[in-house]
CSV table of C-alpha atoms in Angstrom, one decimal:
chain,number,residue,atom,x,y,z
A,1260,UNK,CA,-0.7,48.5,-15.3
A,1261,UNK,CA,-1.9,45.0,-16.2
A,1262,UNK,CA,0.7,42.2,-16.2
A,1263,UNK,CA,0.5,39.9,-19.2
A,1264,UNK,CA,1.6,36.9,-17.1
A,1265,UNK,CA,-1.5,37.2,-15.1
A,1266,UNK,CA,-3.8,36.3,-18.0
A,1267,UNK,CA,-6.1,33.6,-16.7
A,1268,UNK,CA,-7.3,30.7,-18.8
A,1269,UNK,CA,-10.5,29.3,-17.4
A,1270,UNK,CA,-11.1,25.5,-18.0
A,1271,UNK,CA,-14.0,25.2,-20.3
A,1272,UNK,CA,-16.0,22.8,-18.1
A,1273,UNK,CA,-15.9,25.4,-15.3
A,1274,UNK,CA,-18.1,27.7,-17.4
A,1275,UNK,CA,-21.8,27.6,-17.5
A,1276,UNK,CA,-23.1,26.7,-21.0
A,1277,UNK,CA,-25.7,29.4,-20.7
A,1278,UNK,CA,-23.9,32.4,-19.1
A,1279,UNK,CA,-20.4,31.3,-20.1
A,1280,UNK,CA,-19.2,32.5,-16.7
A,1281,UNK,CA,-17.4,30.4,-14.1
A,1282,UNK,CA,-20.1,28.5,-12.2
A,1283,UNK,CA,-20.8,29.5,-8.6
A,1284,UNK,CA,-23.3,26.7,-7.8
A,1285,UNK,CA,-23.0,24.0,-10.4
A,1286,UNK,CA,-26.0,21.7,-10.7
A,1287,UNK,CA,-26.7,18.8,-13.1
A,1288,UNK,CA,-29.9,18.1,-15.1
A,1289,UNK,CA,-31.2,14.5,-15.8
A,1290,UNK,CA,-29.3,14.7,-19.1
A,1291,UNK,CA,-26.0,14.9,-17.2
A,1292,UNK,CA,-25.1,18.4,-18.4
A,1293,UNK,CA,-24.1,20.8,-15.6
A,1294,UNK,CA,-25.1,24.5,-15.4
A,1295,UNK,CA,-24.9,27.3,-12.9
A,1296,UNK,CA,-27.9,27.1,-10.7
A,1297,UNK,CA,-29.2,30.7,-11.3
A,1298,UNK,CA,-28.9,30.3,-15.1
A,1299,UNK,CA,-30.7,27.0,-15.4
A,1300,UNK,CA,-33.3,28.1,-13.0
A,1301,UNK,CA,-34.1,31.2,-15.1
A,1302,UNK,CA,-34.2,28.9,-18.2
A,1303,UNK,CA,-36.8,26.6,-16.6
A,1304,UNK,CA,-38.8,29.5,-15.0
A,1305,UNK,CA,-39.2,30.9,-18.6
A,1306,UNK,CA,-41.2,27.7,-19.4
A,1307,UNK,CA,-38.6,25.8,-21.3
A,1308,UNK,CA,-38.7,22.0,-21.0
A,1309,UNK,CA,-35.5,21.1,-22.8
A,1310,UNK,CA,-31.8,20.9,-21.9
A,1311,UNK,CA,-30.2,24.1,-23.3
A,1312,UNK,CA,-27.0,22.3,-24.5
A,1313,UNK,CA,-28.5,19.2,-26.0
A,1314,UNK,CA,-32.0,20.3,-26.6
A,1315,UNK,CA,-33.3,17.0,-25.3
A,1316,UNK,CA,-36.7,16.9,-23.7
A,1317,UNK,CA,-36.4,16.9,-19.9
A,1318,UNK,CA,-38.2,14.0,-18.3
A,1319,UNK,CA,-37.7,15.8,-15.0
A,1320,UNK,CA,-36.9,19.4,-14.2
A,1321,UNK,CA,-35.2,18.5,-11.0
A,1322,UNK,CA,-31.4,19.1,-10.7
A,1323,UNK,CA,-28.8,17.9,-8.3
A,1324,UNK,CA,-25.8,19.8,-7.0
A,1325,UNK,CA,-22.5,18.7,-8.6
A,1326,UNK,CA,-20.4,18.7,-5.5
A,1327,UNK,CA,-17.3,17.3,-7.2
A,1328,UNK,CA,-17.2,20.0,-9.8
A,1329,UNK,CA,-17.8,22.7,-7.2
A,1330,UNK,CA,-14.8,21.4,-5.2
A,1331,UNK,CA,-12.7,21.5,-8.3
A,1332,UNK,CA,-13.7,25.0,-9.1
A,1333,UNK,CA,-12.8,26.1,-5.6
A,1334,UNK,CA,-9.4,24.4,-5.8
A,1335,UNK,CA,-8.8,26.1,-9.1
A,1336,UNK,CA,-9.9,29.5,-7.7
A,1337,UNK,CA,-7.5,29.1,-4.8
A,1338,UNK,CA,-4.6,28.3,-7.1
A,1339,UNK,CA,-5.3,31.3,-9.3
A,1340,UNK,CA,-5.4,33.5,-6.2
A,1341,UNK,CA,-2.0,32.0,-5.1
A,1342,UNK,CA,-0.7,32.8,-8.6
A,1343,UNK,CA,-1.7,36.4,-8.4
A,1344,UNK,CA,-0.2,36.8,-5.0
A,1345,UNK,CA,3.0,35.0,-5.9
A,1346,UNK,CA,6.3,36.9,-6.6
A,1347,UNK,CA,7.5,34.0,-8.8
A,1348,UNK,CA,4.9,34.6,-11.5
A,1349,UNK,CA,6.4,32.3,-14.2
A,1350,UNK,CA,6.6,29.2,-12.0
A,1351,UNK,CA,3.2,30.0,-10.5
A,1352,UNK,CA,1.7,30.2,-14.0
A,1353,UNK,CA,3.1,26.8,-15.0
A,1354,UNK,CA,1.8,25.3,-11.8
A,1355,UNK,CA,-1.7,26.7,-12.4
A,1356,UNK,CA,-1.8,25.5,-16.0
A,1357,UNK,CA,-0.7,22.1,-14.9
A,1358,UNK,CA,-3.4,22.0,-12.2
A,1359,UNK,CA,-6.0,23.3,-14.6
A,1360,UNK,CA,-5.3,20.2,-16.7
A,1361,UNK,CA,-5.3,18.0,-13.7
A,1362,UNK,CA,-8.7,19.2,-12.5
A,1363,UNK,CA,-10.1,18.6,-15.9
A,1364,UNK,CA,-8.7,15.0,-15.7
A,1365,UNK,CA,-10.3,14.5,-12.3
A,1366,UNK,CA,-13.6,15.7,-13.7
A,1367,UNK,CA,-13.3,13.2,-16.5
A,1368,UNK,CA,-12.9,10.4,-14.0
A,1369,UNK,CA,-16.1,11.4,-12.3
A,1370,UNK,CA,-18.0,11.0,-15.5
A,1371,UNK,CA,-18.6,7.2,-16.0
A,1372,UNK,CA,-19.6,7.9,-19.7
A,1373,UNK,CA,-16.3,9.7,-20.5
A,1374,UNK,CA,-14.1,7.9,-23.0
A,1375,UNK,CA,-11.0,9.8,-21.8
A,1376,UNK,CA,-10.6,8.0,-18.4
A,1377,UNK,CA,-7.5,6.1,-19.4
A,1378,UNK,CA,-5.8,9.3,-20.6
A,1379,UNK,CA,-7.0,11.2,-17.5
A,1380,UNK,CA,-5.5,8.6,-15.1
A,1381,UNK,CA,-2.3,8.7,-17.1
A,1382,UNK,CA,-2.1,12.5,-16.7
A,1383,UNK,CA,-2.9,12.3,-13.0
A,1384,UNK,CA,-0.2,9.6,-12.5
A,1385,UNK,CA,2.4,11.8,-14.4
A,1386,UNK,CA,1.4,14.8,-12.3
A,1387,UNK,CA,1.8,12.8,-9.0
A,1388,UNK,CA,5.2,11.4,-10.1
A,1389,UNK,CA,6.5,14.9,-10.9
A,1390,UNK,CA,6.9,16.2,-7.3
A,1391,UNK,CA,6.1,15.9,-3.6
A,1392,UNK,CA,4.1,19.1,-3.9
A,1393,UNK,CA,1.9,17.6,-6.5
A,1394,UNK,CA,1.2,14.6,-4.4
A,1395,UNK,CA,0.3,16.9,-1.5
A,1396,UNK,CA,-2.1,18.8,-3.8
A,1397,UNK,CA,-3.8,15.6,-4.9
A,1398,UNK,CA,-4.2,14.2,-1.4
A,1399,UNK,CA,-5.7,17.6,-0.3
A,1400,UNK,CA,-8.2,17.6,-3.2
A,1401,UNK,CA,-11.4,16.6,-1.5
A,1402,UNK,CA,-13.0,13.6,-3.0
A,1403,UNK,CA,-10.0,12.6,-5.2
A,1404,UNK,CA,-9.0,9.4,-3.3
A,1405,UNK,CA,-12.6,8.1,-3.2
A,1406,UNK,CA,-12.8,8.7,-7.0
A,1407,UNK,CA,-9.6,6.7,-7.5
A,1408,UNK,CA,-10.8,3.8,-5.3
A,1409,UNK,CA,-14.1,3.9,-7.2
A,1410,UNK,CA,-12.2,3.2,-10.4
A,1411,UNK,CA,-11.0,-0.1,-9.1
A,1412,UNK,CA,-14.6,-1.4,-9.2
A,1413,UNK,CA,-16.5,-2.9,-12.1
A,1414,UNK,CA,-13.5,-3.5,-14.4
A,1415,UNK,CA,-13.6,-6.4,-16.8
A,1416,UNK,CA,-10.5,-8.5,-16.0
A,1417,UNK,CA,-10.8,-10.3,-19.4
A,1418,UNK,CA,-9.9,-7.1,-21.3
A,1419,UNK,CA,-6.2,-6.3,-21.5
A,1420,UNK,CA,-6.9,-2.6,-21.6
A,1421,UNK,CA,-8.7,-2.9,-18.3
A,1422,UNK,CA,-5.6,-4.5,-16.6
A,1423,UNK,CA,-3.5,-1.6,-17.9
A,1424,UNK,CA,-6.1,0.9,-16.6
A,1425,UNK,CA,-6.0,-0.8,-13.1
A,1426,UNK,CA,-2.2,-0.6,-13.1
A,1427,UNK,CA,-2.4,3.2,-13.6
A,1428,UNK,CA,-5.0,3.6,-10.9
A,1429,UNK,CA,-3.1,1.5,-8.3
A,1430,UNK,CA,0.2,3.3,-9.0
A,1431,UNK,CA,-1.5,6.7,-8.7
A,1432,UNK,CA,-3.2,5.6,-5.4
A,1433,UNK,CA,0.2,4.4,-4.1
A,1434,UNK,CA,1.8,7.7,-4.8
A,1435,UNK,CA,-0.7,9.8,-2.8
A,1436,UNK,CA,-1.3,7.3,0.1
A,1437,UNK,CA,1.6,8.6,2.1
A,1438,UNK,CA,0.0,12.0,2.1
A,1439,UNK,CA,-3.5,10.8,3.1
A,1440,UNK,CA,-4.1,11.5,6.8
A,1441,UNK,CA,-7.4,9.6,7.2
A,1442,UNK,CA,-6.4,6.0,6.6
A,1443,UNK,CA,-9.6,4.8,8.3
A,1444,UNK,CA,-11.7,6.3,5.6
A,1445,UNK,CA,-9.5,4.7,2.9
A,1446,UNK,CA,-9.8,1.4,4.6
A,1447,UNK,CA,-13.6,1.6,4.7
A,1448,UNK,CA,-13.7,2.6,1.0
A,1449,UNK,CA,-11.6,-0.4,0.0
A,1450,UNK,CA,-12.8,-3.1,2.4
A,1451,UNK,CA,-16.2,-2.3,3.9
A,1452,UNK,CA,-18.0,-2.5,0.6
A,1453,UNK,CA,-16.5,-5.8,-0.6
A,1454,UNK,CA,-20.0,-7.2,-1.0
A,1455,UNK,CA,-20.8,-4.6,-3.7
A,1456,UNK,CA,-17.4,-3.4,-5.0
A,1457,UNK,CA,-14.3,-5.1,-6.3
A,1458,UNK,CA,-11.5,-2.9,-5.0
A,1459,UNK,CA,-9.5,-5.7,-3.4
A,1460,UNK,CA,-10.3,-8.0,-6.4
A,1461,UNK,CA,-8.7,-5.4,-8.7
A,1462,UNK,CA,-5.6,-5.0,-6.5
A,1463,UNK,CA,-5.3,-8.8,-6.5
A,1464,UNK,CA,-5.6,-8.8,-10.3
A,1465,UNK,CA,-2.7,-6.3,-10.6
A,1466,UNK,CA,-0.7,-8.5,-8.2
A,1467,UNK,CA,-1.3,-11.4,-10.5
A,1468,UNK,CA,-1.0,-9.9,-14.0
A,1469,UNK,CA,0.6,-6.5,-13.6
A,1470,UNK,CA,4.2,-5.3,-14.2
A,1471,UNK,CA,6.8,-5.4,-11.5
A,1472,UNK,CA,6.2,-1.7,-10.7
A,1473,UNK,CA,2.5,-2.2,-10.5
A,1474,UNK,CA,2.8,-5.2,-8.3
A,1475,UNK,CA,5.0,-3.2,-5.9
A,1476,UNK,CA,2.4,-0.5,-5.8
A,1477,UNK,CA,-0.3,-3.0,-5.1
A,1478,UNK,CA,1.6,-4.5,-2.2
A,1479,UNK,CA,2.2,-1.0,-0.8
A,1480,UNK,CA,-1.5,-0.1,-1.1
A,1481,UNK,CA,-2.5,-3.2,0.8
A,1482,UNK,CA,0.0,-2.5,3.5
A,1483,UNK,CA,-1.4,1.0,3.8
A,1484,UNK,CA,-4.9,-0.1,4.6
A,1485,UNK,CA,-3.9,-2.9,7.0
A,1486,UNK,CA,-4.2,-0.6,10.0
A,1487,UNK,CA,-6.1,-2.8,12.5
A,1488,UNK,CA,-7.2,-6.4,13.1
A,1489,UNK,CA,-10.4,-6.1,11.1
A,1490,UNK,CA,-8.6,-4.8,8.0
A,1491,UNK,CA,-5.9,-7.4,8.2
A,1492,UNK,CA,-8.4,-10.2,8.4
A,1493,UNK,CA,-10.4,-8.9,5.5
A,1494,UNK,CA,-7.3,-8.6,3.3
A,1495,UNK,CA,-6.1,-12.1,4.1
A,1496,UNK,CA,-9.6,-13.5,3.6
A,1497,UNK,CA,-9.6,-12.5,-0.1
A,1498,UNK,CA,-9.2,-15.8,-1.9
A,1499,UNK,CA,-5.7,-16.1,-3.5
A,1500,UNK,CA,-4.3,-12.9,-2.2
A,1501,UNK,CA,-1.9,-14.3,0.5
A,1502,UNK,CA,-0.7,-17.1,-1.8
A,1503,UNK,CA,0.0,-14.5,-4.5
A,1504,UNK,CA,2.1,-12.5,-2.1
A,1505,UNK,CA,4.0,-15.6,-1.3
A,1506,UNK,CA,4.7,-16.2,-5.0
A,1507,UNK,CA,6.3,-12.8,-5.2
A,1508,UNK,CA,9.0,-13.5,-2.6
A,1509,UNK,CA,11.0,-16.2,-4.4
A,1510,UNK,CA,14.7,-15.5,-4.8
A,1511,UNK,CA,14.5,-15.0,-8.6
A,1512,UNK,CA,12.1,-12.0,-8.2
A,1513,UNK,CA,13.0,-8.3,-8.2
A,1514,UNK,CA,14.6,-7.4,-4.8
A,1515,UNK,CA,12.3,-4.3,-4.5
A,1516,UNK,CA,9.2,-6.5,-5.2
A,1517,UNK,CA,10.3,-9.1,-2.6
A,1518,UNK,CA,10.8,-6.4,0.0
A,1519,UNK,CA,7.4,-4.8,-0.5
A,1520,UNK,CA,5.6,-8.1,-0.6
A,1521,UNK,CA,7.3,-9.1,2.6
A,1522,UNK,CA,6.3,-5.7,4.2
A,1523,UNK,CA,2.7,-6.4,3.2
A,1524,UNK,CA,2.8,-9.9,4.8
A,1525,UNK,CA,4.4,-8.5,8.0
A,1526,UNK,CA,1.6,-5.9,8.2
A,1527,UNK,CA,-1.3,-8.5,7.8
A,1528,UNK,CA,0.3,-11.4,9.7
A,1529,UNK,CA,-0.5,-10.5,13.3
A,1530,UNK,CA,-4.0,-12.0,13.7
A,1531,UNK,CA,-4.0,-15.6,14.8
A,1532,UNK,CA,-6.2,-16.6,11.8
A,1533,UNK,CA,-3.7,-15.1,9.4
A,1534,UNK,CA,-0.8,-16.8,11.0
A,1535,UNK,CA,-2.6,-20.1,10.5
A,1536,UNK,CA,-3.3,-19.3,6.9
A,1537,UNK,CA,0.4,-18.5,6.2
A,1538,UNK,CA,1.4,-21.9,7.8
A,1539,UNK,CA,-1.3,-23.7,5.8
A,1540,UNK,CA,-0.1,-22.1,2.5
A,1541,UNK,CA,3.4,-23.4,3.1
A,1542,UNK,CA,5.0,-20.1,4.0
A,1543,UNK,CA,7.7,-21.8,6.2
A,1544,UNK,CA,9.2,-23.5,3.1
A,1545,UNK,CA,9.0,-20.3,1.1
A,1546,UNK,CA,10.7,-18.3,3.9
A,1547,UNK,CA,13.3,-21.0,4.4
A,1548,UNK,CA,14.3,-20.9,0.7
A,1549,UNK,CA,14.5,-17.1,0.7
A,1550,UNK,CA,16.5,-17.0,3.9
A,1551,UNK,CA,19.0,-19.5,2.4
A,1552,UNK,CA,19.5,-17.4,-0.7
A,1553,UNK,CA,22.8,-15.6,-1.3
A,1554,UNK,CA,23.2,-11.8,-1.3
A,1555,UNK,CA,20.1,-11.3,0.9
A,1556,UNK,CA,19.7,-7.7,2.0
A,1557,UNK,CA,19.6,-6.8,5.6
A,1558,UNK,CA,16.0,-5.5,5.4
A,1559,UNK,CA,14.7,-8.6,3.6
A,1560,UNK,CA,16.4,-10.9,6.1
A,1561,UNK,CA,14.9,-9.0,9.0
A,1562,UNK,CA,11.4,-9.2,7.5
A,1563,UNK,CA,11.7,-12.9,6.8
A,1564,UNK,CA,12.9,-13.6,10.3
A,1565,UNK,CA,10.1,-11.5,11.7
A,1566,UNK,CA,7.5,-13.5,9.8
A,1567,UNK,CA,9.0,-16.8,11.0
A,1568,UNK,CA,9.0,-15.6,14.6
A,1569,UNK,CA,5.4,-14.6,14.1
A,1570,UNK,CA,4.5,-18.1,12.9
A,1571,UNK,CA,6.5,-19.7,15.7
A,1572,UNK,CA,3.9,-18.3,18.2
A,1573,UNK,CA,1.4,-20.8,16.9
A,1574,UNK,CA,1.3,-24.6,17.4
A,1575,UNK,CA,1.0,-25.3,13.7
A,1576,UNK,CA,3.8,-22.8,12.9
A,1577,UNK,CA,6.2,-24.4,15.4
A,1578,UNK,CA,5.5,-27.8,14.0
A,1579,UNK,CA,6.3,-26.8,10.5
A,1580,UNK,CA,9.5,-25.0,11.5
A,1581,UNK,CA,10.7,-28.0,13.5
A,1582,UNK,CA,9.9,-30.3,10.5
A,1583,UNK,CA,12.0,-28.1,8.2
A,1584,UNK,CA,15.6,-28.7,9.3
A,1585,UNK,CA,16.7,-26.4,6.5
A,1586,UNK,CA,14.6,-23.6,8.0
A,1587,UNK,CA,16.1,-24.1,11.5
A,1588,UNK,CA,19.6,-24.1,9.9
A,1589,UNK,CA,18.9,-21.0,7.9
A,1590,UNK,CA,17.7,-19.2,11.1
A,1591,UNK,CA,20.9,-20.3,13.0
A,1592,UNK,CA,23.0,-18.8,10.1
A,1593,UNK,CA,21.3,-15.4,10.6
A,1594,UNK,CA,21.9,-15.2,14.3
A,1595,UNK,CA,25.1,-13.3,13.8
A,1596,UNK,CA,26.4,-10.8,11.2
A,1597,UNK,CA,23.1,-9.4,9.9
A,1598,UNK,CA,21.7,-6.9,12.3
A,1599,UNK,CA,20.6,-6.6,15.9
A,1600,UNK,CA,17.0,-6.7,14.7
A,1601,UNK,CA,17.6,-9.9,12.8
A,1602,UNK,CA,19.5,-11.4,15.7
A,1603,UNK,CA,16.5,-10.8,18.1
A,1604,UNK,CA,14.0,-12.4,15.7
A,1605,UNK,CA,16.2,-15.4,15.1
A,1606,UNK,CA,17.0,-16.0,18.7
A,1607,UNK,CA,13.4,-15.6,19.7
A,1608,UNK,CA,12.3,-18.2,17.2
A,1609,UNK,CA,15.0,-20.7,18.4
A,1610,UNK,CA,14.2,-20.0,22.0
A,1611,UNK,CA,10.5,-20.6,21.3
A,1612,UNK,CA,10.9,-24.0,19.5
A,1613,UNK,CA,13.9,-25.3,21.5
A,1614,UNK,CA,13.5,-24.0,25.0
A,1615,UNK,CA,9.9,-23.0,25.5
A,1616,UNK,CA,8.4,-26.0,23.7
A,1617,UNK,CA,11.4,-28.4,23.9
A,1618,UNK,CA,11.2,-29.8,20.4
A,1619,UNK,CA,13.8,-32.4,19.9
A,1620,UNK,CA,14.0,-32.2,16.1
A,1621,UNK,CA,14.6,-28.4,16.3
A,1622,UNK,CA,17.3,-29.0,19.0
A,1623,UNK,CA,19.1,-31.5,16.8
A,1624,UNK,CA,18.9,-29.1,13.8
A,1625,UNK,CA,20.5,-26.3,15.9
A,1626,UNK,CA,23.3,-28.6,17.0
A,1627,UNK,CA,23.9,-29.8,13.5
A,1628,UNK,CA,24.1,-26.3,12.2
A,1629,UNK,CA,26.8,-25.4,14.8
A,1630,UNK,CA,24.2,-23.3,16.6
A,1631,UNK,CA,25.8,-23.7,20.1
A,1632,UNK,CA,29.0,-22.0,18.9
A,1633,UNK,CA,27.1,-19.1,17.5
A,1634,UNK,CA,25.0,-18.7,20.6
A,1635,UNK,CA,28.1,-18.6,22.7
A,1636,UNK,CA,29.7,-16.0,20.4
A,1637,UNK,CA,26.4,-14.0,20.6
A,1638,UNK,CA,26.5,-14.0,24.4
A,1639,UNK,CA,30.0,-12.6,24.4
A,1640,UNK,CA,28.9,-9.8,22.0
A,1641,UNK,CA,27.1,-6.6,22.8
A,1642,UNK,CA,23.6,-8.1,22.6
A,1643,UNK,CA,20.5,-6.9,24.4
A,1644,UNK,CA,19.7,-8.2,27.9
A,1645,UNK,CA,16.7,-10.0,26.4
A,1646,UNK,CA,18.7,-11.8,23.7
A,1647,UNK,CA,21.4,-12.7,26.3
A,1648,UNK,CA,18.8,-14.3,28.6
A,1649,UNK,CA,17.2,-16.3,25.8
A,1650,UNK,CA,20.7,-17.4,24.7
A,1651,UNK,CA,21.5,-18.5,28.2
A,1652,UNK,CA,18.2,-20.5,28.3
A,1653,UNK,CA,19.1,-22.2,25.0
A,1654,UNK,CA,22.6,-23.2,26.3
A,1655,UNK,CA,21.1,-24.7,29.4
A,1656,UNK,CA,18.7,-26.8,27.3
A,1657,UNK,CA,21.6,-28.2,25.3
A,1658,UNK,CA,23.3,-29.0,28.6
A,1659,UNK,CA,26.5,-27.3,27.5
A,1660,UNK,CA,29.7,-28.2,29.3
A,1661,UNK,CA,33.3,-27.3,28.7
A,1662,UNK,CA,33.8,-30.3,26.4
A,1663,UNK,CA,30.7,-30.4,24.3
A,1664,UNK,CA,30.2,-26.8,23.7
A,1665,UNK,CA,33.8,-26.0,22.8
A,1666,UNK,CA,34.6,-29.0,20.7
A,1667,UNK,CA,34.4,-26.9,17.5
A,1668,UNK,CA,35.1,-23.6,19.2
A,1669,UNK,CA,38.8,-23.1,19.2
A,1670,UNK,CA,39.5,-19.5,19.9
A,1671,UNK,CA,41.0,-17.4,22.6
A,1672,UNK,CA,37.6,-16.6,24.1
A,1673,UNK,CA,36.8,-20.2,25.1
A,1674,UNK,CA,37.4,-19.5,28.7
A,1675,UNK,CA,34.4,-17.3,28.9
A,1676,UNK,CA,31.4,-19.3,30.0
A,1677,UNK,CA,27.8,-18.1,30.2
A,1678,UNK,CA,27.0,-19.8,33.5
């Protein structure tokens, strides 16, 4: 007995235009039309010198394997087989139909002459947004991510429709990146061909002109490919990219956008050259202003303090931090009552500028911000041994004694001295 729900609809572009059967070995002629190898070979062997579908004269009878279409047919065949074997036939049917449409959309993306690329990316994005399973499916589809990255190249930034197209591509790429296991390949696709392609240029364009959602996706994509020193340097070297990220972390911006831009900056900030670039672009002032904002989330405060600590490891960074009394005061205000992670970043920075490099301006700013009291309170808390040692070093630098350190510290714990 044949079940009606197992009726299979074959995507039309999977069929050979000659035999009308699903192609086993798809090959493309110079006209761009794809046929099953055995069918087109018979056609040519019979002495024909035209393309069967278009009837154009063939300038060459050579054909090339269409690997992408062959992969898509294989994926479709596997999903159909899964449908037949599945006990949940209705759900499986819906899944196969959705994937049939998806594979057709991916095939359109491969064809640079297709006028449906915008709609195809929209369908792929919608499919990826629908479920975790769909994102897994896309990530496992061989060749899909390279196709997406390829769409970031050769886009005319002067055309508004192009910006919208790039936004769709970046958002789709962001959704599947967490499922991509080979980040090295992705990094190479986006960074190693900068001389020929424009992948990073396109991501920067979305950062500059895209919607809030698209900018978040762009920052996440950049963070995903910042996997080693080389990639971090290449990203930061793109003219205007770091400064654009800094523009996205002002207090008036969307909190989610701020957090993702900061995450990207944290990811690329470790090379010495990138630290210097942050300092040169005035990042200390930007971070100081953000750190002083009200209603700052814990995760944002942690990331800002992490970046300031990173910059404090350079001579230029320390100089700017020490020149910015407001920055030192903002750091002191985050020593307590944020999180243990924030505390460690804050104390490490203060220890670096005040104890390790003995900067007098920084020491004065800490004193003025009532930092001694907060450091004493911190030492009496359940802090880590490392933080406790740095706090002790700081107090020694300030030559704390029972009168100076407790002049504004009137509590029942004043008898507890750190040394």
